[in-house]
Structure formats: structure tokens, C-alpha cells
């Protein structure tokens, strides 16, 4: 319950934060909303020498439309996303997923950027970020970098973020209402046993499917997407495609769900999410 | 004893007097205490289920600035004595339960060293600086494997993992089984559970060197039992010990124990000459506060074709964990005592084997042995009804004793005080709209849904109990004092920690004295004011503690009548008392009230000859019998075929706890108790892996009900007074937990019955149900084409 | 190295030098002496430490005091005003929404936040809003009753908040 001692730095600008990160290297941890880092500090699973609090940096918390995409600042809380009228209108998958993250108190403090960087394999956001083909904008000593969502998640708690980079913004496309997130919750922790986010592009006759909680990292269910490309979203087609949701995946097994059950839920929730999204088209 | 007549408060749903302080953050829990010069303790615990300690280095921790000292078993065990266990089976093999591990740890969480420091953070930092060299040993976590020949031994010097055996046998079991038309067999598993009171344990010990007296503030249900037992550990005499329980944030049995930390903090407060505080973390609570249940039983029920139950047999293993806490071996014996439930069984044989494993000790957890009995028996009743093609309601009715048969002597040797099981069942059926519910099930099934109805008719044992069946006194004590001002102080030997007896006892005392509740203070949880007590567990507090107060009130009234008579110039016999006033029969105008009598009693200038000053009385209530609350719970549940998720569609509970002192509090106890069962049946479980590693050591992995899991309840009651106490009350703290388990499980099993699924072990996790459904569906698919071809 | 932290707690500015590792809950309990905010777990799941930070319900066990520097906190001690219980407190009392009382401060503050956004919540919405708060005594049903009762009280004209 009591973290190990650390030094605390509170940069005022992103540039200053990057410099501090370069200076302190891997002995430092960035603190955003703190809802991934502080639990780890309390259990002493993380014992950084230095904590760099980016919570006071101006303009990291915003949701705005830019060049036909929606930009979400990394420090935007789950709650702000949940309550955003702009997102409800232009990218409703994000508010829908936000409602599944943690609980009210966690959503009031936890941030989208913090959650993505933590890369918990059972977090909700990765499913949405993948299904939306989002872009992750980082800033480091060499300037900004844009990383596609599909290459952002590398493994359990590992992302493509370099040690001296800070996640600054998440960019998502404007979508129709035909999206859905269906989650089986790990009831003790609130994380996902199998969370499936779906974006149906009716005009292009394509779907994209992001799945979290099932494997060591969130993944795109490409086998499902391929099967449905160009096809009408009939119940039969959806069922046939959803059956591939865990293809070539090594599902995790633990006391909360065996690998077999997780794979089953991945398929089932994919079918259901596709059904819901299709019905919203 | 006269029967208590309500003249106002008893029976009213009165708001609790406890609440204002609790709702405003003005209540004092142990962690809220701050004493001058107080030091903070932290405990280093074993990460291994079983290991030899080859070396233990504390120098670095001791050198950390702010650390007062660090102690290992070698430095403290001798001074702290052994942790007591009250059980006394003749063949019981008890390990020496020292406060810290000696040269061997035998469960994850086993305390290895204790640090005392100037602040909690320094104490925590110091833990990381202690080096322990462990040599892991083979561990056993499964009680059935522990009984196999080649199993590792939890305590190698015992030569076996068997802790004790216990047999309850009565009647001609073999003969009745021979006469049976059918024998219903089922293996019944009660998973291990973690009580998880939201306030973890904690204590503060302070030694007064001048007086040689020690005060221990501790989050416990049993300050009086701690005062009885602690002297044997730390060598401070009972009359120099004061145990205080401020607010206690939930217990559910987990704080019905004397724990090593209480002894260590007490000892260290003396040794270091400063108050010592220890507050348990959640992970520590999950590892090293007692667990509950963990029984496996092979059950057999002998029945006739007409549904008459004849006899029951069980061979049960109780997983005790690695050592014995206060009641560890006793809890599973309660299962045996209650195994005949509401039914007129003619014979019983309950064989129990207590087994050691490399896990935390089990002990009393809400229901404590009785949910195990009720669940086993009520599952068997449903299985029997299904096999015989009988209506489960009719089958139960057939075997109930009739209301006129009470006191009902069970085959297990108990005498149920009073009961009308038929009435509670009928009322529950009415509240559930039983026929409509059956129709709803038919319609759902026709639509291909998995919809089931389950019921349990239960009886439990409460108000523990007559001292002859208890280890250290089953009486309860209470004291009532009319203060000089006329205000009333009632002191109870029970230790409420959420049950609301500051309110319900004020209702009882206020009613009988004819004094407004606002003028009454109920003191509890401090051995300096409550001189005697046997505390709170086993749904005993209101039954026994309430009665002890009532007896004291009656003594005061009798004494006050003498005084009033003297002041009014009449004999006590001529004095009438009602509504807080005393008068000479026929002359109510000249009545004296408590205020006046109190003044006279304490100022003591006008007392009759040989009249002792004061208006105070205390009483011990020794019950002649336990109480036996009962009831019927009816549940409708639906299982989602594709996920195995369970939804509770309807929940009806009719409980009979005798007359209700405060129906609001009764309802709260029931709802809380049902929630514990909902958790146990649907998702709660303590998991150790095969090597004895605890996998449910935090709230991240131990699943408990949240608000979203709770159905809307329909709660009713019947009232069958107990003859065992003047208020006729029976106790209600555990009824919900005991009644609910089988009702929920039976509903889920009924939902799955059309698929041919007979039984699934608790908890009924979605994955388990999904697998069972998949398996049966696959079988049906295989069969179908054949039958159609 | 200690850092000076200023937090307005229940309307009073509190300034203390703290180690950066000090959690908001410990700042409130140990330095401000406000022990109504409780600690029930170490994994941000029980909600016993819920307080309002700048008007939002948060878990004070998962915020460093330095993060809350400059903020405004309402703890359970600050909810009643002028000796008058908040309607949510009144309702918890009337509906027997508490037993041991340990989870109660957090439960009440989470409910207060809900009613700020949603003055007429359904039972389901209430359950959703207190999903981050564990209670082991009441079985929640009376708590949900209490929040609905509070909503009614607060809808009456002249009722504060």
C-alpha cells in the first residue's frame, strides 16, 4: 500500500518532459492519470527512481476534430471521452468503450494515453484503437512520430513507444454509428476476459475487429475481416466469420477463464458485436 | 421469567443510533487511533507454501533510519506463547502454533519477522531489506491428495496430514439404507472462501509501565474472549488487560479469533515501552486472516419411493489449512449436527476427517458449518425428487415435523425449539406467485431458454449457546444502570460490529423501562465497561445479550418498586409500574418517575432500611437451549446457453427469526447474508495452485458481489417465538447465508435439468456451466439424428 | 525530498510538506486528521477511500498528494453543512444503507456525484455508479434504496444541492 520512495518531477511543457525522460532514462516513469502506475507503485511491482508527472502540462487533454479526424489528447480522461458529445456524434465507439473502463472513480482520473502506454492485455482501449485503425502520436527528442495502432501493441505490457518518447495524442477516424463493443468482464478486476470492438463500414462493405483480453496483446481479427469483406452482414455470414475470431491466436488461460473459454468468448462476442454494429448501420 | 411486552419500540423499524457518526466520518476504527509516541509494525510473510528457513538476516533492516527493531521467531516466539485453539477432539494432532515461523514456513503468508518503526512507510521499507534464505519443500494444497500415502506432509513430525477424525452416528443407518427404495448419492464440494471484511484487521497495543497494565485496541468480534485467552500468550494477567474494540468494519467470522499480530503487538508494546500499531493490508488479509468452508463430502440419502427420507450418510473431509485457529476443527462438526435439516430422518452417520494442507487456516465464516449442511441436504432433496419424479415442494412437506411436534428432537441429538416449516414454505410460495412462476418456467422452456426454479427449506442453529456445549461459556452478560440524572446506560457483553445493537438494545431497554431511547446509551466493545461478555458470533448477540439486558432491567424495576413504595408509603407489592412511572395502585396522580427515583437512590437520604443505594443491575443469561430459526427461500434463475452466465430472475425469502426487535435491521441482515451466498454460489472462491501459491490474494482476483449483481428481493417473514428466551427471538445474522446457498444452486440446476445436467460443483462459474451445457448439447446432437432416422 | 502541497480540504486550505510517495488518502488521514476516508484495499477496487476532488468522485488511494496539489477536496467530514446532514446521508440513515459503516463514506460520496449528474437514477444506473464501491455487509439493496430516496429528497424545492 506504500510505494517505495521516488523523486518527483513536474514538468510544465512537453519539451521539458522529454528532456527529463532523456536525462533519467529507464529509471524514470511517466505519471499521467496514475491509474496504472500508482497501483503498481503501491504493490512495489514498479519502483522507479524518478516519477515524471505530466499531469500539469497544458493542452494534453482535449477532444477535437482536425482534418476530418478526431484528435484526443493523451491526458484525456475516460470520463471525458464517455461524456463527449463530439465523439458520440463522430466516433461513438470511444464513448461506448469508455463506459466499460474500470468504474466511475477510475474513469474520472484514468487517461486514454496512460492506459494505452501501460498495454495491459486485458484493458478495453486497445480493442477500440485497433478496430478504429487509430494513430498514436508520440513526441521524443527527435520530434513527433506517428505510429499506426496495429503496430503499437507489441506484447504483454509492451508497446512501440521508445523509452524516451511520450504519447501525446490519439487520432481516430470519423465513423458512422455502426460500431459496437461487447465485453465479458473479469468480474473481480473489471478488466476484459474477452472484449471485442467492431467498426462496420457499410459503404466499403468492410468491417474491422479489435479483440482484447484474449491473448498476450490485443489483436485485429483479420480472419474475420477477410471473410466478411464485401459480404452482406447477414446473421449467417456474421456467424461464419465470427467463428474465426480466435484463429491463429494463442489465448491466455488463468483462474478466470481457460484458453478454450476465452477463445469461445472471442468468437461469441465478435458475433454479437458484429450483429449490434450491423443493426446500428 | 415474564414475557416481554412491547409498549413502543420493540417491533419498530427505527433508524439506527450508530449511523450519524458513521455517515459523517466521525466514527473511530482502529486505524484511526493515534497515540503519542506510537510505533508502527509491519510483518514479513512467507512467499512459499512450504520451505525451510536456512537463514534470516535483519541487519540491513535494523540499520534503516527510523527502524526501532526487527524481531524473528527466535527472538519473540518464546515470549509470546502459542496461539490457542478451543477444540478438544481426543485424537487431535495440533501443531505448535507460534507467532512467527520457526525454522520452517508452511503456508503462503506465514509470518516470518516483524519490524517496528517510527512510521508505516519506514516499516514497509524495512521489510524489503530483510533477507530470508528459503529452501523450498514439497507442498500439498489439495486435501484429498493430502490423504494419499505419498503426499508431502504439512507437519512432518505428525507422520500424517490427518488432524483428527470425528463421528456422529445415531440410529440404524445400515438397516434403513437396506430398506430404502433408492439411495441418492452425490459428492458435494464447498469451495474455500475468503471472508474479506472491507476493513482489514488491525490493532494498537499500549502498555502502562507504572500500572503494569496493557490496553489493546483491536478490530475483533471477541474482545472478551481475547481478554480470556491473551494472558496465556503474553503473560499479562487478565485483570491487567483491557481490550477495546472501537468500530469494527465487518467480521463475518474472520475476526472471531485471537491472531498472532494481536499477541505480538501486545508483547512489543511492553518490550519497547511504546504503543505499537499494526494495520493489515488487503493482500495480508487474503493470505493470513482465516478462510471459510472448504469441505468435500460423499453424501448418500436413503429414500422411499413415496419421498419419505430415511437416513443420511456422509464421509466428509474438512481442509483445515496448515494450523489451528480458535475454532478451526469445530466448524465442520456443526455441519454434522445440522445435517438432518428440516426433516424427520431416522438415522445419521457423519464421518469427518480434518486434514492439514499448506494453506491458511479455515475457521468460522458467516454460517460456519451450517451452510455446508443445508446446501448438501437441500441439493440431495432436489436430486431425490428428480429421481423419484416427485414435486420438490411436496417431498419437503412430506418430511417436515408438524408444528405440534416441537420441541423436535433430531437424529443428530438436537432439540429444535419451535417451528412451523409448513407455514414459511406456504408463505414463500405465495410471495413467489408459485403457480405463475411454474408457468413462466414452462413458457421459457418452450422458447428454448434455460430457466429454473429452486427452493431451500432450511433450519439453522443460533443463539450459541448453553455453556455445556461451548468451550468457554455460552452465557451472555448485560448491565443496566439508571444514572443519577435519570439517564440510562446499558452495557452489553456482546460486540456489535454492524448489526446495530446500540439501537435494538436501546429499543429493548427503553421499552421495558418506559424511557425514551434518546435517554439511553448502549456501551459495547470495551472490557473496562463490559466486565463480562462472550461477544458476537453465531447470531447470538440479540438473543442472549438482549435477554441479559432485559433481566437486568427487571431487577432494577423490582428494586425501584421497593424504593417507590417507601417514598409513597406503600409496600412494593402495591406499586404499579408502567411507562416509566411508579404509583400506588389506584393513585396514578402521585406517580414517581425514573429521574426522581434515581436521585433518591443515589443521594440516598430517604432510603428504606437495608436498601442498597443505586439503581444498577447486571445479569448473566444462561440459555437452556439454542434457537433454531428457519425459513424458505425461492429463486428463479436463467442461464444463458452460450456463455453460462446466470441471471437471478426472482428472489423470495421468508425467514422466521421469531419476533423482530427491529424489522429494518432484520431485513439488512438477511439481504447481507443472501449476498454472501450469491457470491459463494455464483463466483467466489479462494484459489491455491497445486504448489500452495495463493492466486486470489487481492480484490483483482477474488470476486465478490457488487451492486450490479443484486436482484430485487421479495422478503417476508413468519413469526414463531422461541421458548428459549423471554423475547422469543431466534437470531438472524446468518440466516440469509444459510438459506440462500441451496435455493440459488437448485434454481440453476433446475434450469439445466432439461439438458440432463444433474449437478455442478460450486461456484457455478459461467465457464463451468458453459462446459456442462456444451457437453450435454453435443451428446444430444449425437443422439438426435439416430432417433430421427 | 519533501514537497510542499496545498490542498483545500472541506473549504480549509491545508499545507503540508510531504514525500512524493504520500497518497492523497494518507495526506487526508495522517496529516489533516480526517480519518473518515478509509483504506480497504491496495488495488483501487474497494472505493472506501472515495472523496470528491474538484467535484469528481475519485479514489484517494490512487492519487499522490502532490498530484492533488492546488485542488479542492471534499471528504465525508465536509458533506454535512451547518450541522445538517446532506440528503444522501439522511437517506442512508432512513433506508438502513449502512451496517459496519466502513465503506459508507465512499459509498455516500460516489452517490453524491451520481446525483449531481443524474437527479433521477434508475436502480440499474445507481448500481453502475457504485460499481467501484464494495460493501460486504448490506448486500447493496438498501444502499440502492437510499440513493433513490436521496434523489426524491433532493428533488424537493428548497433542498440544497
PDB file of C-alpha atoms in Angstrom, chain B residues 581-700:
ATOM      1  CA  UNK B 581     -43.744   5.724  36.189  1.00  0.00           C
ATOM      2  CA  UNK B 582     -44.364   4.152  39.600  1.00  0.00           C
ATOM      3  CA  UNK B 583     -47.502   4.720  41.625  1.00  0.00           C
ATOM      4  CA  UNK B 584     -49.579   3.190  44.352  1.00  0.00           C
ATOM      5  CA  UNK B 585     -52.356   1.149  42.817  1.00  0.00           C
ATOM      6  CA  UNK B 586     -55.299   3.388  42.116  1.00  0.00           C
ATOM      7  CA  UNK B 587     -53.344   6.615  42.705  1.00  0.00           C
ATOM      8  CA  UNK B 588     -51.587   7.352  39.407  1.00  0.00           C
ATOM      9  CA  UNK B 589     -51.566  11.074  40.068  1.00  0.00           C
ATOM     10  CA  UNK B 590     -48.765  10.774  42.608  1.00  0.00           C
ATOM     11  CA  UNK B 591     -46.517   8.812  40.310  1.00  0.00           C
ATOM     12  CA  UNK B 592     -42.743   8.916  40.609  1.00  0.00           C
ATOM     13  CA  UNK B 593     -40.558   8.815  37.515  1.00  0.00           C
ATOM     14  CA  UNK B 594     -37.104   7.363  36.993  1.00  0.00           C
ATOM     15  CA  UNK B 595     -35.472  10.747  37.410  1.00  0.00           C
ATOM     16  CA  UNK B 596     -36.876  11.188  40.867  1.00  0.00           C
ATOM     17  CA  UNK B 597     -36.172   7.624  41.892  1.00  0.00           C
ATOM     18  CA  UNK B 598     -32.609   7.851  40.602  1.00  0.00           C
ATOM     19  CA  UNK B 599     -31.979  10.958  42.617  1.00  0.00           C
ATOM     20  CA  UNK B 600     -33.338   9.311  45.724  1.00  0.00           C
ATOM     21  CA  UNK B 601     -31.421   6.123  45.077  1.00  0.00           C
ATOM     22  CA  UNK B 602     -28.063   7.873  44.734  1.00  0.00           C
ATOM     23  CA  UNK B 603     -28.462  10.888  47.039  1.00  0.00           C
ATOM     24  CA  UNK B 604     -29.591   8.248  49.485  1.00  0.00           C
ATOM     25  CA  UNK B 605     -31.095  10.285  52.249  1.00  0.00           C
ATOM     26  CA  UNK B 606     -34.576   8.760  52.200  1.00  0.00           C
ATOM     27  CA  UNK B 607     -33.790   5.115  51.571  1.00  0.00           C
ATOM     28  CA  UNK B 608     -35.720   2.422  53.362  1.00  0.00           C
ATOM     29  CA  UNK B 609     -33.831   0.287  55.842  1.00  0.00           C
ATOM     30  CA  UNK B 610     -31.403  -2.213  54.326  1.00  0.00           C
ATOM     31  CA  UNK B 611     -31.869  -0.683  50.912  1.00  0.00           C
ATOM     32  CA  UNK B 612     -28.603  -0.501  48.964  1.00  0.00           C
ATOM     33  CA  UNK B 613     -28.110   2.814  47.206  1.00  0.00           C
ATOM     34  CA  UNK B 614     -28.072   2.917  43.422  1.00  0.00           C
ATOM     35  CA  UNK B 615     -30.159   1.606  40.591  1.00  0.00           C
ATOM     36  CA  UNK B 616     -27.958  -0.779  38.712  1.00  0.00           C
ATOM     37  CA  UNK B 617     -28.204  -4.434  37.935  1.00  0.00           C
ATOM     38  CA  UNK B 618     -26.252  -6.884  35.892  1.00  0.00           C
ATOM     39  CA  UNK B 619     -27.196 -10.353  34.754  1.00  0.00           C
ATOM     40  CA  UNK B 620     -25.798 -13.429  33.148  1.00  0.00           C
ATOM     41  CA  UNK B 621     -28.224 -15.132  30.829  1.00  0.00           C
ATOM     42  CA  UNK B 622     -27.535 -18.817  30.504  1.00  0.00           C
ATOM     43  CA  UNK B 623     -29.746 -20.224  27.760  1.00  0.00           C
ATOM     44  CA  UNK B 624     -31.243 -23.658  28.221  1.00  0.00           C
ATOM     45  CA  UNK B 625     -31.181 -24.326  24.529  1.00  0.00           C
ATOM     46  CA  UNK B 626     -30.006 -22.863  21.277  1.00  0.00           C
ATOM     47  CA  UNK B 627     -32.502 -21.252  18.950  1.00  0.00           C
ATOM     48  CA  UNK B 628     -33.441 -22.648  15.573  1.00  0.00           C
ATOM     49  CA  UNK B 629     -34.515 -20.048  13.020  1.00  0.00           C
ATOM     50  CA  UNK B 630     -35.859 -21.432   9.766  1.00  0.00           C
ATOM     51  CA  UNK B 631     -37.423 -20.415   6.528  1.00  0.00           C
ATOM     52  CA  UNK B 632     -37.861 -20.969   2.839  1.00  0.00           C
ATOM     53  CA  UNK B 633     -36.045 -19.263   0.001  1.00  0.00           C
ATOM     54  CA  UNK B 634     -37.332 -19.496  -3.560  1.00  0.00           C
ATOM     55  CA  UNK B 635     -35.247 -18.457  -6.507  1.00  0.00           C
ATOM     56  CA  UNK B 636     -35.874 -18.302 -10.225  1.00  0.00           C
ATOM     57  CA  UNK B 637     -32.781 -18.170 -12.382  1.00  0.00           C
ATOM     58  CA  UNK B 638     -31.952 -18.190 -16.035  1.00  0.00           C
ATOM     59  CA  UNK B 639     -28.761 -19.492 -17.589  1.00  0.00           C
ATOM     60  CA  UNK B 640     -27.511 -18.074 -20.823  1.00  0.00           C
ATOM     61  CA  UNK B 641     -26.787 -21.020 -23.056  1.00  0.00           C
ATOM     62  CA  UNK B 642     -23.904 -19.531 -24.976  1.00  0.00           C
ATOM     63  CA  UNK B 643     -21.946 -18.093 -22.054  1.00  0.00           C
ATOM     64  CA  UNK B 644     -23.097 -19.928 -18.952  1.00  0.00           C
ATOM     65  CA  UNK B 645     -23.963 -16.611 -17.306  1.00  0.00           C
ATOM     66  CA  UNK B 646     -26.601 -16.818 -14.592  1.00  0.00           C
ATOM     67  CA  UNK B 647     -29.270 -14.191 -14.021  1.00  0.00           C
ATOM     68  CA  UNK B 648     -31.364 -14.259 -10.863  1.00  0.00           C
ATOM     69  CA  UNK B 649     -34.869 -13.527 -12.121  1.00  0.00           C
ATOM     70  CA  UNK B 650     -36.662 -13.691  -8.819  1.00  0.00           C
ATOM     71  CA  UNK B 651     -35.631 -13.925  -5.190  1.00  0.00           C
ATOM     72  CA  UNK B 652     -38.128 -14.622  -2.443  1.00  0.00           C
ATOM     73  CA  UNK B 653     -37.076 -15.175   1.143  1.00  0.00           C
ATOM     74  CA  UNK B 654     -39.343 -15.969   4.049  1.00  0.00           C
ATOM     75  CA  UNK B 655     -37.428 -16.229   7.272  1.00  0.00           C
ATOM     76  CA  UNK B 656     -38.679 -16.904  10.744  1.00  0.00           C
ATOM     77  CA  UNK B 657     -36.366 -15.499  13.375  1.00  0.00           C
ATOM     78  CA  UNK B 658     -39.147 -15.176  15.921  1.00  0.00           C
ATOM     79  CA  UNK B 659     -40.402 -11.720  16.894  1.00  0.00           C
ATOM     80  CA  UNK B 660     -38.315  -8.965  15.275  1.00  0.00           C
ATOM     81  CA  UNK B 661     -36.962  -6.270  17.568  1.00  0.00           C
ATOM     82  CA  UNK B 662     -36.245  -4.005  14.589  1.00  0.00           C
ATOM     83  CA  UNK B 663     -37.512  -5.211  11.193  1.00  0.00           C
ATOM     84  CA  UNK B 664     -35.227  -2.786   9.347  1.00  0.00           C
ATOM     85  CA  UNK B 665     -32.177  -4.390  10.911  1.00  0.00           C
ATOM     86  CA  UNK B 666     -33.545  -7.883  10.298  1.00  0.00           C
ATOM     87  CA  UNK B 667     -34.000  -7.091   6.641  1.00  0.00           C
ATOM     88  CA  UNK B 668     -30.477  -5.683   6.465  1.00  0.00           C
ATOM     89  CA  UNK B 669     -29.022  -8.844   7.972  1.00  0.00           C
ATOM     90  CA  UNK B 670     -30.965 -11.035   5.560  1.00  0.00           C
ATOM     91  CA  UNK B 671     -30.032  -9.090   2.476  1.00  0.00           C
ATOM     92  CA  UNK B 672     -26.411  -9.013   3.524  1.00  0.00           C
ATOM     93  CA  UNK B 673     -26.442 -12.719   4.245  1.00  0.00           C
ATOM     94  CA  UNK B 674     -28.031 -13.551   0.928  1.00  0.00           C
ATOM     95  CA  UNK B 675     -25.346 -11.524  -0.850  1.00  0.00           C
ATOM     96  CA  UNK B 676     -22.669 -13.689   0.745  1.00  0.00           C
ATOM     97  CA  UNK B 677     -24.408 -16.772  -0.624  1.00  0.00           C
ATOM     98  CA  UNK B 678     -24.910 -15.238  -4.014  1.00  0.00           C
ATOM     99  CA  UNK B 679     -21.167 -14.756  -4.067  1.00  0.00           C
ATOM    100  CA  UNK B 680     -20.431 -18.279  -2.933  1.00  0.00           C
ATOM    101  CA  UNK B 681     -22.821 -19.943  -5.340  1.00  0.00           C
ATOM    102  CA  UNK B 682     -22.017 -17.918  -8.417  1.00  0.00           C
ATOM    103  CA  UNK B 683     -18.409 -16.794  -8.302  1.00  0.00           C
ATOM    104  CA  UNK B 684     -16.486 -16.520  -5.055  1.00  0.00           C
ATOM    105  CA  UNK B 685     -13.640 -18.908  -4.400  1.00  0.00           C
ATOM    106  CA  UNK B 686     -10.244 -18.877  -2.837  1.00  0.00           C
ATOM    107  CA  UNK B 687      -7.785 -20.491  -5.195  1.00  0.00           C
ATOM    108  CA  UNK B 688      -4.433 -22.008  -4.355  1.00  0.00           C
ATOM    109  CA  UNK B 689      -2.481 -23.674  -7.120  1.00  0.00           C
ATOM    110  CA  UNK B 690      -1.106 -27.179  -6.735  1.00  0.00           C
ATOM    111  CA  UNK B 691       2.028 -25.818  -5.082  1.00  0.00           C
ATOM    112  CA  UNK B 692       0.103 -23.849  -2.499  1.00  0.00           C
ATOM    113  CA  UNK B 693       0.513 -20.442  -4.127  1.00  0.00           C
ATOM    114  CA  UNK B 694      -2.460 -18.201  -3.398  1.00  0.00           C
ATOM    115  CA  UNK B 695      -3.973 -16.934  -6.648  1.00  0.00           C
ATOM    116  CA  UNK B 696      -6.759 -14.859  -5.116  1.00  0.00           C
ATOM    117  CA  UNK B 697      -4.691 -12.596  -2.899  1.00  0.00           C
ATOM    118  CA  UNK B 698      -6.253  -9.296  -3.931  1.00  0.00           C
ATOM    119  CA  UNK B 699      -9.618  -7.886  -4.920  1.00  0.00           C
ATOM    120  CA  UNK B 700      -8.323  -8.064  -8.510  1.00  0.00           C
TER     121      UNK B 700
END
